[in-house]
XYZ file of C-alpha atoms in Angstrom:
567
model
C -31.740 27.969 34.289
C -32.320 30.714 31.235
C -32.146 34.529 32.679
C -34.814 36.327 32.885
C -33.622 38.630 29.889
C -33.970 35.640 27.898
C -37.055 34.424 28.226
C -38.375 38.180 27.463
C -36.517 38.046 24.364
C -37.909 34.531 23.372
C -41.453 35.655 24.964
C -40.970 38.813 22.129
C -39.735 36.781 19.341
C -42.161 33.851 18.810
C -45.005 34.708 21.487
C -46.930 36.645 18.508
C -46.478 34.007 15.879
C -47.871 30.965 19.072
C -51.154 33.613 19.545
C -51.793 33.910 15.933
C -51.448 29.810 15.502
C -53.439 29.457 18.601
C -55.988 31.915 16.806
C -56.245 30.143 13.771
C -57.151 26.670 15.613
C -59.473 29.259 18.181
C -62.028 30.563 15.620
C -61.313 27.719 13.024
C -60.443 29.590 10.175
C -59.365 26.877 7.108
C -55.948 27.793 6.241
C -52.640 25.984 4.808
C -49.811 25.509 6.501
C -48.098 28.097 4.415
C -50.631 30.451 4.984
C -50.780 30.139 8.943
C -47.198 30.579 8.757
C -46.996 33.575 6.674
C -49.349 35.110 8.767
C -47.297 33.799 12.168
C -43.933 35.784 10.576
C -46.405 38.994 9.773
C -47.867 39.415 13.303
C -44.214 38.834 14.930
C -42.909 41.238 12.596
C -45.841 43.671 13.463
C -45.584 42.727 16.920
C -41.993 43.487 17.024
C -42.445 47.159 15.361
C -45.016 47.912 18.018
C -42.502 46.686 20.912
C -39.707 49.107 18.829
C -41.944 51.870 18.930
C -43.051 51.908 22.597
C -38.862 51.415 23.547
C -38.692 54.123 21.250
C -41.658 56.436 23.310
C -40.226 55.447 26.449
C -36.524 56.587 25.724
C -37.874 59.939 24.745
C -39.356 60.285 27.461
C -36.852 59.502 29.536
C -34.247 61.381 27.988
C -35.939 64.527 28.291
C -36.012 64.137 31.724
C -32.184 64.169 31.758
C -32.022 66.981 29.205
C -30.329 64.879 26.462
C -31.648 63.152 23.415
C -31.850 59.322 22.418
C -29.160 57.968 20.327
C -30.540 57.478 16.611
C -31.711 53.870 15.880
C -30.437 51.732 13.306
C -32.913 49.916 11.406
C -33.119 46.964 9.500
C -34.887 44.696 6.932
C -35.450 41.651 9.832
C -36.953 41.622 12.846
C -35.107 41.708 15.532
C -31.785 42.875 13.276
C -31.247 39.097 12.629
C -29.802 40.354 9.226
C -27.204 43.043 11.442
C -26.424 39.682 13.612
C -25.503 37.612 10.662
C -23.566 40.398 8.748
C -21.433 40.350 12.000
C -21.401 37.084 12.815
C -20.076 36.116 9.036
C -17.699 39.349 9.519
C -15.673 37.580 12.305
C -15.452 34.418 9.885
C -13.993 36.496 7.362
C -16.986 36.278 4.638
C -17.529 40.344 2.980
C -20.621 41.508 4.394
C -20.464 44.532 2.765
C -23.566 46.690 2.126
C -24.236 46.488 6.005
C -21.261 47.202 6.569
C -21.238 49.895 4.720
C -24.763 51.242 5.971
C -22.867 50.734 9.364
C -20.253 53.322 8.989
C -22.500 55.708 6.951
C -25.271 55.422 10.364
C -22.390 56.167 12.916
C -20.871 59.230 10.811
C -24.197 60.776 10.814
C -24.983 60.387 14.193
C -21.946 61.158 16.364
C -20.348 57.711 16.149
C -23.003 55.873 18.478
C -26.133 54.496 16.616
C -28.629 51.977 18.665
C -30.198 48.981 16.806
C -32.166 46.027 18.733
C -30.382 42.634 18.163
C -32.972 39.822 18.958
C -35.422 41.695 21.019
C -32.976 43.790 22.687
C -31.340 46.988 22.770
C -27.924 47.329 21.297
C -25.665 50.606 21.521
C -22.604 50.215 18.954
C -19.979 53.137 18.616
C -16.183 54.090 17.270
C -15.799 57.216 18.581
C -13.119 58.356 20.813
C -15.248 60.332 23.021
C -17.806 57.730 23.709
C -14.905 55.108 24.451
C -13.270 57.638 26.593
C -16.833 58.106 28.840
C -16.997 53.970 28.673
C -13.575 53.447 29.524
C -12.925 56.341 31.874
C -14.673 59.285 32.020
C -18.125 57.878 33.704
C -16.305 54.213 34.357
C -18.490 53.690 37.296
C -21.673 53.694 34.722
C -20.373 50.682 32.843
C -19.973 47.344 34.107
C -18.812 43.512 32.073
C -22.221 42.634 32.898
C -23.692 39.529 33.776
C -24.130 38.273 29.776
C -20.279 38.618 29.746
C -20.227 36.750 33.023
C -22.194 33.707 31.788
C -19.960 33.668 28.465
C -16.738 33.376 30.179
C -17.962 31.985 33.424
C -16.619 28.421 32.509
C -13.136 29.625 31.451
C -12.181 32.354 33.579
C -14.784 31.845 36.879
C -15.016 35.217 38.401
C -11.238 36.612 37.928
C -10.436 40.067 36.755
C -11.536 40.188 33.233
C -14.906 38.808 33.894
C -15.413 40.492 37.602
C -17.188 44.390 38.227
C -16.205 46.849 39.886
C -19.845 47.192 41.332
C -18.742 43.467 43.701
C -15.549 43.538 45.730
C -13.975 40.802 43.481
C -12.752 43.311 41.078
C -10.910 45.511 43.277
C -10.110 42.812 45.055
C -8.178 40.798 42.352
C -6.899 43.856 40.889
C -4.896 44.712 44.091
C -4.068 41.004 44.176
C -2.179 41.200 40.869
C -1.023 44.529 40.105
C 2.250 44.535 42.287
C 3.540 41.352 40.540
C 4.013 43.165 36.992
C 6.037 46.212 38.717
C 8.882 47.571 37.132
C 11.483 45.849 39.256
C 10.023 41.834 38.414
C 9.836 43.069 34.874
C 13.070 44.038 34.200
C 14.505 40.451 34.785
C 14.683 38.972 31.666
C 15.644 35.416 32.322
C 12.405 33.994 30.944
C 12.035 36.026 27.755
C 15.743 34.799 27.062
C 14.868 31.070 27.377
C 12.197 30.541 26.040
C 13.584 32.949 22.789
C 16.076 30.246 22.449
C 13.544 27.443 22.291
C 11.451 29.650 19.879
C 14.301 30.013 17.480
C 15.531 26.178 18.043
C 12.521 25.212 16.995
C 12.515 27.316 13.888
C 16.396 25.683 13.100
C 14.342 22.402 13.224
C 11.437 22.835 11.208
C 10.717 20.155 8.765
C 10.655 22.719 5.691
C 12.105 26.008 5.322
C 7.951 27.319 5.670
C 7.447 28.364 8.980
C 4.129 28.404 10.691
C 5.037 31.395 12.687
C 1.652 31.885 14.073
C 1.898 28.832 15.799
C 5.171 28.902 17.223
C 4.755 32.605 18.716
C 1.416 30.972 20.122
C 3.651 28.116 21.821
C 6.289 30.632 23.119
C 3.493 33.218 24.493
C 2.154 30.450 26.253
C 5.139 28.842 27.842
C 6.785 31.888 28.628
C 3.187 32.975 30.404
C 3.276 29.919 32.157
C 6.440 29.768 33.727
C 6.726 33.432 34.541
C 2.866 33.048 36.277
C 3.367 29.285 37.502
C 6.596 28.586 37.673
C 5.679 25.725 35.600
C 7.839 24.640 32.622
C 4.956 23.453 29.916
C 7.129 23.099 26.729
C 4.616 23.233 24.330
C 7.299 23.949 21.724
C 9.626 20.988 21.999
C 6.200 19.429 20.530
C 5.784 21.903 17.694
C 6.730 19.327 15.382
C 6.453 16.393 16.879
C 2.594 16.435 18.835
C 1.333 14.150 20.145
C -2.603 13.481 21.109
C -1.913 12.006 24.737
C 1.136 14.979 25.069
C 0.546 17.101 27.895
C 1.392 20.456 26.636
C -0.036 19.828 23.311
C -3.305 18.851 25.105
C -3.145 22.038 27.350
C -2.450 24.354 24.419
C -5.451 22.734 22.467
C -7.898 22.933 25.219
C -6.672 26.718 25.779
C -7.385 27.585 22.115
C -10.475 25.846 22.105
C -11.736 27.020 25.498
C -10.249 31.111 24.321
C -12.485 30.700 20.870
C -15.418 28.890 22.437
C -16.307 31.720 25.063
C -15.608 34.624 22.671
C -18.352 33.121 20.642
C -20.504 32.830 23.145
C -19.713 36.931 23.689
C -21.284 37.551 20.070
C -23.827 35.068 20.502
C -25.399 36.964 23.505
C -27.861 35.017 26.161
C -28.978 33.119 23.048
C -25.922 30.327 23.534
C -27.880 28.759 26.390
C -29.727 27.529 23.594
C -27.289 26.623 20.902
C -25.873 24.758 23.252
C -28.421 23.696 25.175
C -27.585 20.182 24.392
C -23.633 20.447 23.640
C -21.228 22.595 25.810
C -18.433 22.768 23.812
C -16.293 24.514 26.982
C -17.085 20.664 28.946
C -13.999 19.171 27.142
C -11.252 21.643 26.927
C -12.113 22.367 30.611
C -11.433 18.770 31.619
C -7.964 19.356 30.350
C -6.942 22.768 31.728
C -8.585 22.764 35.080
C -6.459 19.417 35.961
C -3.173 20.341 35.341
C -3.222 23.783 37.198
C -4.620 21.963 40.137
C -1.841 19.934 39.698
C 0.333 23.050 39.731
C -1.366 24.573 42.575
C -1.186 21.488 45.295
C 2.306 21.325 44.317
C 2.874 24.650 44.942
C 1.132 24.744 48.088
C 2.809 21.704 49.384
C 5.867 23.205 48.669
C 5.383 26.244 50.981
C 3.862 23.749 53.996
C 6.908 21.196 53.606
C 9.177 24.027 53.278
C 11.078 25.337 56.689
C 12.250 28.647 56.217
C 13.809 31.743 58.407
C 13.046 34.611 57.908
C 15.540 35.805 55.670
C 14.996 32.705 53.458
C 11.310 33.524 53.179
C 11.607 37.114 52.463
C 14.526 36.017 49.332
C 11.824 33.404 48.346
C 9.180 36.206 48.294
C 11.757 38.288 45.985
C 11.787 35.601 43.211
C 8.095 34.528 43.960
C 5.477 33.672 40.670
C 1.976 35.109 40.708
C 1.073 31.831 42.092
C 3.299 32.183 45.362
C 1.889 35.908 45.848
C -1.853 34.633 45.479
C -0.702 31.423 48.139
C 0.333 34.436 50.511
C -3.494 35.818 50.779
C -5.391 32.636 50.194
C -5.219 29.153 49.639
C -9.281 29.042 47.655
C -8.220 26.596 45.054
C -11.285 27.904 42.469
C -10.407 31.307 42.872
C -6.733 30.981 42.292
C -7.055 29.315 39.081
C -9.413 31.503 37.657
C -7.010 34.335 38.745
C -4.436 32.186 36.987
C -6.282 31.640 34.160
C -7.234 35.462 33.511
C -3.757 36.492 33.626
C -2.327 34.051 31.414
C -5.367 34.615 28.740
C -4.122 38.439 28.611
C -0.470 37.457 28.423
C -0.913 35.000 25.744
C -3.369 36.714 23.761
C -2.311 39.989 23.093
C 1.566 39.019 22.619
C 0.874 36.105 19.800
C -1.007 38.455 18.597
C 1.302 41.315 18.623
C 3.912 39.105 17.078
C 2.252 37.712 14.983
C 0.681 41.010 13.170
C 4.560 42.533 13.412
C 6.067 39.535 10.988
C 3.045 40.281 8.332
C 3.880 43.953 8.041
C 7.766 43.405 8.449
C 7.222 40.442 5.613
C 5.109 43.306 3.313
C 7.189 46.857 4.396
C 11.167 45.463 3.875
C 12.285 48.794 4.459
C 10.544 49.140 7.614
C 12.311 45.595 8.680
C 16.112 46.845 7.328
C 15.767 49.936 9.315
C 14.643 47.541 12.324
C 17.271 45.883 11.836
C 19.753 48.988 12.181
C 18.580 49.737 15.341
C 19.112 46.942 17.084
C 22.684 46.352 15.268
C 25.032 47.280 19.044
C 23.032 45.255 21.287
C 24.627 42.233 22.542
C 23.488 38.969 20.282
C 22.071 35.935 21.876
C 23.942 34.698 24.571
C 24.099 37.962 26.854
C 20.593 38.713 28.496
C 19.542 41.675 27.681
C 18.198 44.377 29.893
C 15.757 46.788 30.515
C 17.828 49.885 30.329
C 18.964 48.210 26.919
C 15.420 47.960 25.574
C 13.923 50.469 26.640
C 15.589 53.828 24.669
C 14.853 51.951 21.140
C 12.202 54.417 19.951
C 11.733 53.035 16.444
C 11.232 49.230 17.686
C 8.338 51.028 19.957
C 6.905 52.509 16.942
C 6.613 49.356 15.152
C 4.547 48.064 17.910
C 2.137 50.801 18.897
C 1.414 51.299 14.963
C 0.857 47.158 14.973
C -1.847 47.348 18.106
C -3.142 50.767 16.714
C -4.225 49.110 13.443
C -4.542 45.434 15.210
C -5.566 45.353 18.661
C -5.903 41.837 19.990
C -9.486 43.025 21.300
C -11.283 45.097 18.386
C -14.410 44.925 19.610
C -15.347 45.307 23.343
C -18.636 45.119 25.676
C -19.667 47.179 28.292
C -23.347 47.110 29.983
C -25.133 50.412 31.300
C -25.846 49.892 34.372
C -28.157 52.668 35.102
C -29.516 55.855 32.551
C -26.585 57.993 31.787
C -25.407 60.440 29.462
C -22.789 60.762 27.179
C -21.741 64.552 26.217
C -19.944 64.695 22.736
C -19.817 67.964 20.576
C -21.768 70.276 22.266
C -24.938 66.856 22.586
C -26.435 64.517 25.279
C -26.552 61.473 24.083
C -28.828 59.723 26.395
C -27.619 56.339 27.440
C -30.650 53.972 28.879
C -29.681 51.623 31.570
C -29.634 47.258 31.413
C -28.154 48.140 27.542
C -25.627 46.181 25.871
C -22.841 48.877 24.337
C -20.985 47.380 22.209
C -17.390 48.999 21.329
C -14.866 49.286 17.964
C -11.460 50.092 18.836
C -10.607 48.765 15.521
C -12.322 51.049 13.726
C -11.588 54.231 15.958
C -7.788 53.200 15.733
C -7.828 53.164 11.428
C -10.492 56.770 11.729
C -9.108 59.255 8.995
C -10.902 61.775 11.259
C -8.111 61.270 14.261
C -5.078 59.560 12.055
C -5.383 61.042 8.953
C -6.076 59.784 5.338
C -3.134 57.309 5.395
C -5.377 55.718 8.417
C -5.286 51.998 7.277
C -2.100 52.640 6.151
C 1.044 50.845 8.593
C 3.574 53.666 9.126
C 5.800 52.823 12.203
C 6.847 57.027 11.559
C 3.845 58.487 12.396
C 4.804 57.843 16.477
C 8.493 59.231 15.734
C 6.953 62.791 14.101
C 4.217 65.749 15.022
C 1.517 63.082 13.836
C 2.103 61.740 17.823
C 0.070 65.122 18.873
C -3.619 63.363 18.273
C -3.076 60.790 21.566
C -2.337 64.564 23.010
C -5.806 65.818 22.054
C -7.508 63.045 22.305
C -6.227 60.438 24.852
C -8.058 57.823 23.763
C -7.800 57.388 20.573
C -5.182 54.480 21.259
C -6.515 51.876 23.983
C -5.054 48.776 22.944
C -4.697 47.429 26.690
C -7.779 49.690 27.240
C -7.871 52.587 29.426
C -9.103 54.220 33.080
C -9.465 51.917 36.051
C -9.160 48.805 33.920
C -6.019 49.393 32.289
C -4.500 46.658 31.572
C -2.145 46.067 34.374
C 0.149 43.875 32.176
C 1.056 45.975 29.282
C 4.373 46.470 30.255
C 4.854 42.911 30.377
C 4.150 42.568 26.580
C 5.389 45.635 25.423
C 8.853 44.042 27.068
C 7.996 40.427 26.075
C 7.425 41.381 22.154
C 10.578 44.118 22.137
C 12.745 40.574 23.553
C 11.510 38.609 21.233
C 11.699 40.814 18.321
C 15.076 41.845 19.052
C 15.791 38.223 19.211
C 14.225 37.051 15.562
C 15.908 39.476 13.483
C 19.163 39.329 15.296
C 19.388 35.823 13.637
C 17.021 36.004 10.524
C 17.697 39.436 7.941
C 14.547 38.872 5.964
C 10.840 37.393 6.788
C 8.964 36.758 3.417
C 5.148 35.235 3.031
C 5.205 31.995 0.737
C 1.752 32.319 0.342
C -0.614 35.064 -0.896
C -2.356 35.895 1.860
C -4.089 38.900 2.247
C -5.885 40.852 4.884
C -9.563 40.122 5.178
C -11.995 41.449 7.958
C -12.685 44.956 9.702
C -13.560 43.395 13.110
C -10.529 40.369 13.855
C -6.914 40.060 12.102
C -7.413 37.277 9.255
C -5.365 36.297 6.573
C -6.512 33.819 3.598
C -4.936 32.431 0.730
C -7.057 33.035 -2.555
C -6.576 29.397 -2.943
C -6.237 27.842 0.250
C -9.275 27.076 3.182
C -6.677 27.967 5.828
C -7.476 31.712 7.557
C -5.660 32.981 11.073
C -7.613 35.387 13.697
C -5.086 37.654 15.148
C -7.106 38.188 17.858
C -7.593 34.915 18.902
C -4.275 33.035 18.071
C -3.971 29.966 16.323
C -6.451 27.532 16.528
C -6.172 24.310 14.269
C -5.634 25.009 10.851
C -5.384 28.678 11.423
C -2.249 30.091 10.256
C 0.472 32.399 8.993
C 3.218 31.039 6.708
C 6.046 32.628 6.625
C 10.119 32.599 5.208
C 12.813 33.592 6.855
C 16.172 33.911 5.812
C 19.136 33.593 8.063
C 21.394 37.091 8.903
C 25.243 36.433 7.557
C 25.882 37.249 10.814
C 24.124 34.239 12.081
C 25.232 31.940 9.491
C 29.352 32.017 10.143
């Protein structure tokens, strides 16, 4: 069944153009079919100015009963911004859209960074600025909820989990409590899975068929089967079949579906309400689905008949409950099959996504800034080579491999543009103004373009400098705290950022241990403000950072092989 905010929107967008057809046939007026149609597209467009202008009365209105003033609109040639829509929606595919774009950034620097434009008959905040983000994220956290267009978008992958939960339901606090002691410092200092799974990621590197690596791929195999098995317990091995898939392999199948399932629902995110009806007759989440939701049943009746067959004292249980996965903690508080794998399912999205990611971004810049990698390099020179696990305390003091990754999220976060929904009028106070917020609005957020802002970072903004978190250039997260949310910030923090600030230090350490030099062998350049892209001038073949390799997404890369590594 279509919400209820759909059916206004449709009711706005083509109810005018069905009265003045129905008035045509009414008073029998002789008119072409071009004609009637041109006159349809006029009264919708008229319609939809008049239905702009009373929002536009009403917001006034109500701001000035909250002593703040309504956030400047953003207009545009099309009704109903369809031309804004399509500038973004080609944006994300990597095709210039620049004059809006353009427009864009002048609008928000004239009007405090948040600008309001109505995207098929609804309401539409947008901003990059830190202050806004902070009052979204933080500040007034309890205005701001996923909200339920988020919910239906993500409601076949994730169910109701953590990502796709509010805090205005139980589920939310609920699940976050759930989860939150499992990534604590002690179970994150054992490094037993990084290590294996390292090995298979650079085994599988020895064995590819040419010296051209897809390394997007491969860190998107190791993400995932590391996730897995430190979530699970579950070895997948999707990278013993990095070279040699197969269509009926399991893991192959599982890291397909994933990909597919990831991409499908973040469309559906841009697409609003309105993908009820582009896929009102093909739901492309049905198949991948019927692939992932099998196999961690499979892992989760295993698991539990594991703890009923199992027999143990009390010491045995409480050493089990030491070395216990996330499933074994969620198996202590309930045995809800649905809600454990969308718990599941959440968790492993975050700790897939935003490593590959990570990685991935970290080998372009490395492969473009060789001084950057040599100096890398030098840093991790004492630590023991492959072989000896590292530790935490090992890890941990190596400021410069930390600056290499907070300057990779700060100009590449794996999420550069967020949603939040009002869920009541609010206001947002920035530079002495009240910024009136109206409730049931979609605000949409950029922390890719508040992350490259000259304003906060200076002019070398878009400019990757691992130094500027080693010198007094540091002081800006000082004055303004959130001008670096790359696992977001406030209630929602990301409770496993430790995990792949550890996970991407391991395998990091691990890659150029082995391999001196990481080269591109094609010319791929960066493409898009909103997701990470690549695309070679000559090739069809682009990546999304953001959402890691899918098909014939990639990153090619050479590496060449440290002397070290080569007696």
């Amino acid at each position: 069944m279509l919400p209820l905010t759909l059916w206004i929107m449709l009711a706005k967008l083509f109810g005018p153009m069905i009265l003045a057809v129905y008035a045509f046939e009414r008073t029998g007026i002789r008119a072409s079919k071009l004609e009637i149609t041109l006159v349809a597209l006029a009264t919708s467009y008229v319609a939809g100015s008049i239905f702009m202008l009373v929002d536009d009365i009403t917001e006034y209105f109500l701001a000035r009963k909250m002593n703040a003033t309504p956030v400047k609109r953003y207009y545009t040639w099309w009704p109903g911004s369809i031309d804004f829509v399509y500038a973004c929606t080609t944006k994300l595919r990597g095709t210039p859209a620049a004059p809006l774009d353009h427009a864009l950034v002048t609008t928000l620097g004239k009007t405090n960074g948040i600008i309001r434009f109505r995207a098929m008959g609804r309401d539409v905040y947008y901003t990059d600025n830190t202050t806004a983000i902070g009052a979204i994220l933080a500040k007034s956290f309890d205005h701001y909820t996923k909200g339920e267009d988020f919910k239906r978008a993500f409601g076949d992958f994730l169910g109701n989990g953590i990502f796709s939960s509010d805090q205005s339901d139980n589920w939310w606090a609920w699940h976050r409590k759930s989860t939150k002691p499992f990534f604590a410092k002690s179970r994150l200092s054992d490094f037993t899975t990084f290590e294996s799974h390292t090995k298979h990621l650079l085994s599988a590197i020895d064995h590819a068929p040419s010296d051209e690596i897809d390394i997007q791929d491969l860190f998107g195999r190791f993400t995932l089967d590391a996730g897995v098995e430190f979530l699970f317990g579950y070895n997948l091995d999707s990278m013993g079949e990095a070279y040699t898939p197969t269509s009926h392999a399991q893991s192959s199948s599982f890291l397909r579906a994933f990909n597919e399932a990831q991409e499908a629902s973040s469309t559906r995110v841009l697409q609003g309400d309105t993908f009820l009806l582009t896929e009102a007759f093909h739901n492309p989440m049905k198949a991948p689905m019927a692939v992932i939701r099998p196999l961690l049943d499979r892992v989760v009746d295993a698991a539990l008949a594991r703890r009923k067959s199992a027999d143990l004292s009390a010491e045995e249980a409480k050493i089990a409950t030491e070395h216990a996965t996330l499933l074994d903690y969620l198996l202590d508080i309930t045995e809800d099959k649905t809600l454990i794998r969308s718990e599941l399912l959440n968790i492993l999205l975050a700790a897939r996504d935003t490593t590959a990611s990570l990685l991935t971004s970290v080998c372009y810049e490395l492969a473009n800034h060789p001084e950057a990698l040599k100096r890398l390099r030098e840093e991790i020179a004492e630590l023991p080579a492959a072989g000896v696990e590292l530790s935490y305390e090992q890890i941990t003091p190596l400021r410069y491999l930390r600056a290499v990754l907070n300057e990779t999220l700060r100009l590449y976060p794996s999420v550069p543009l967020n949603v939040r929904f009002a869920r009541h009028d609010n206001v947002i106070e920035h530079e002495g103004q009240r910024l009136f917020i109206r409730g049931g609005t979609r605000f949409n957020y950029s922390t890719w373009r508040m992350q490259r802002c000259p304003e906060l970072w200076g002019d070398d903004a878009e400019e990757w400098k691992p130094e500027r978190w080693l010198d007094e250039r540091i002081k800006v997260i000082s004055k303004f705290p959130h001008a670096f949310v790359p696992f977001s910030a406030g209630p929602r923090l990301c409770i496993g950022q430790n995990y792949a600030y550890q996970e991407s230090s391991y395998c990091l350490i691990r890659l150029l241990q082995k391999y001196q030099g990481i080269s591109l062998t094609r010319q791929q350049r960066f493409m898009s403000c909103i997701t990470l892209q690549w695309r070679a001038p000559n090739d069809a073949d682009m990546i999304t950072g953001n959402f890691p390799a899918v098909d014939d997404r990639h990153l090619y890369v050479r590496l060449t092989k440290a002397k070290s590594a080569q007696q």
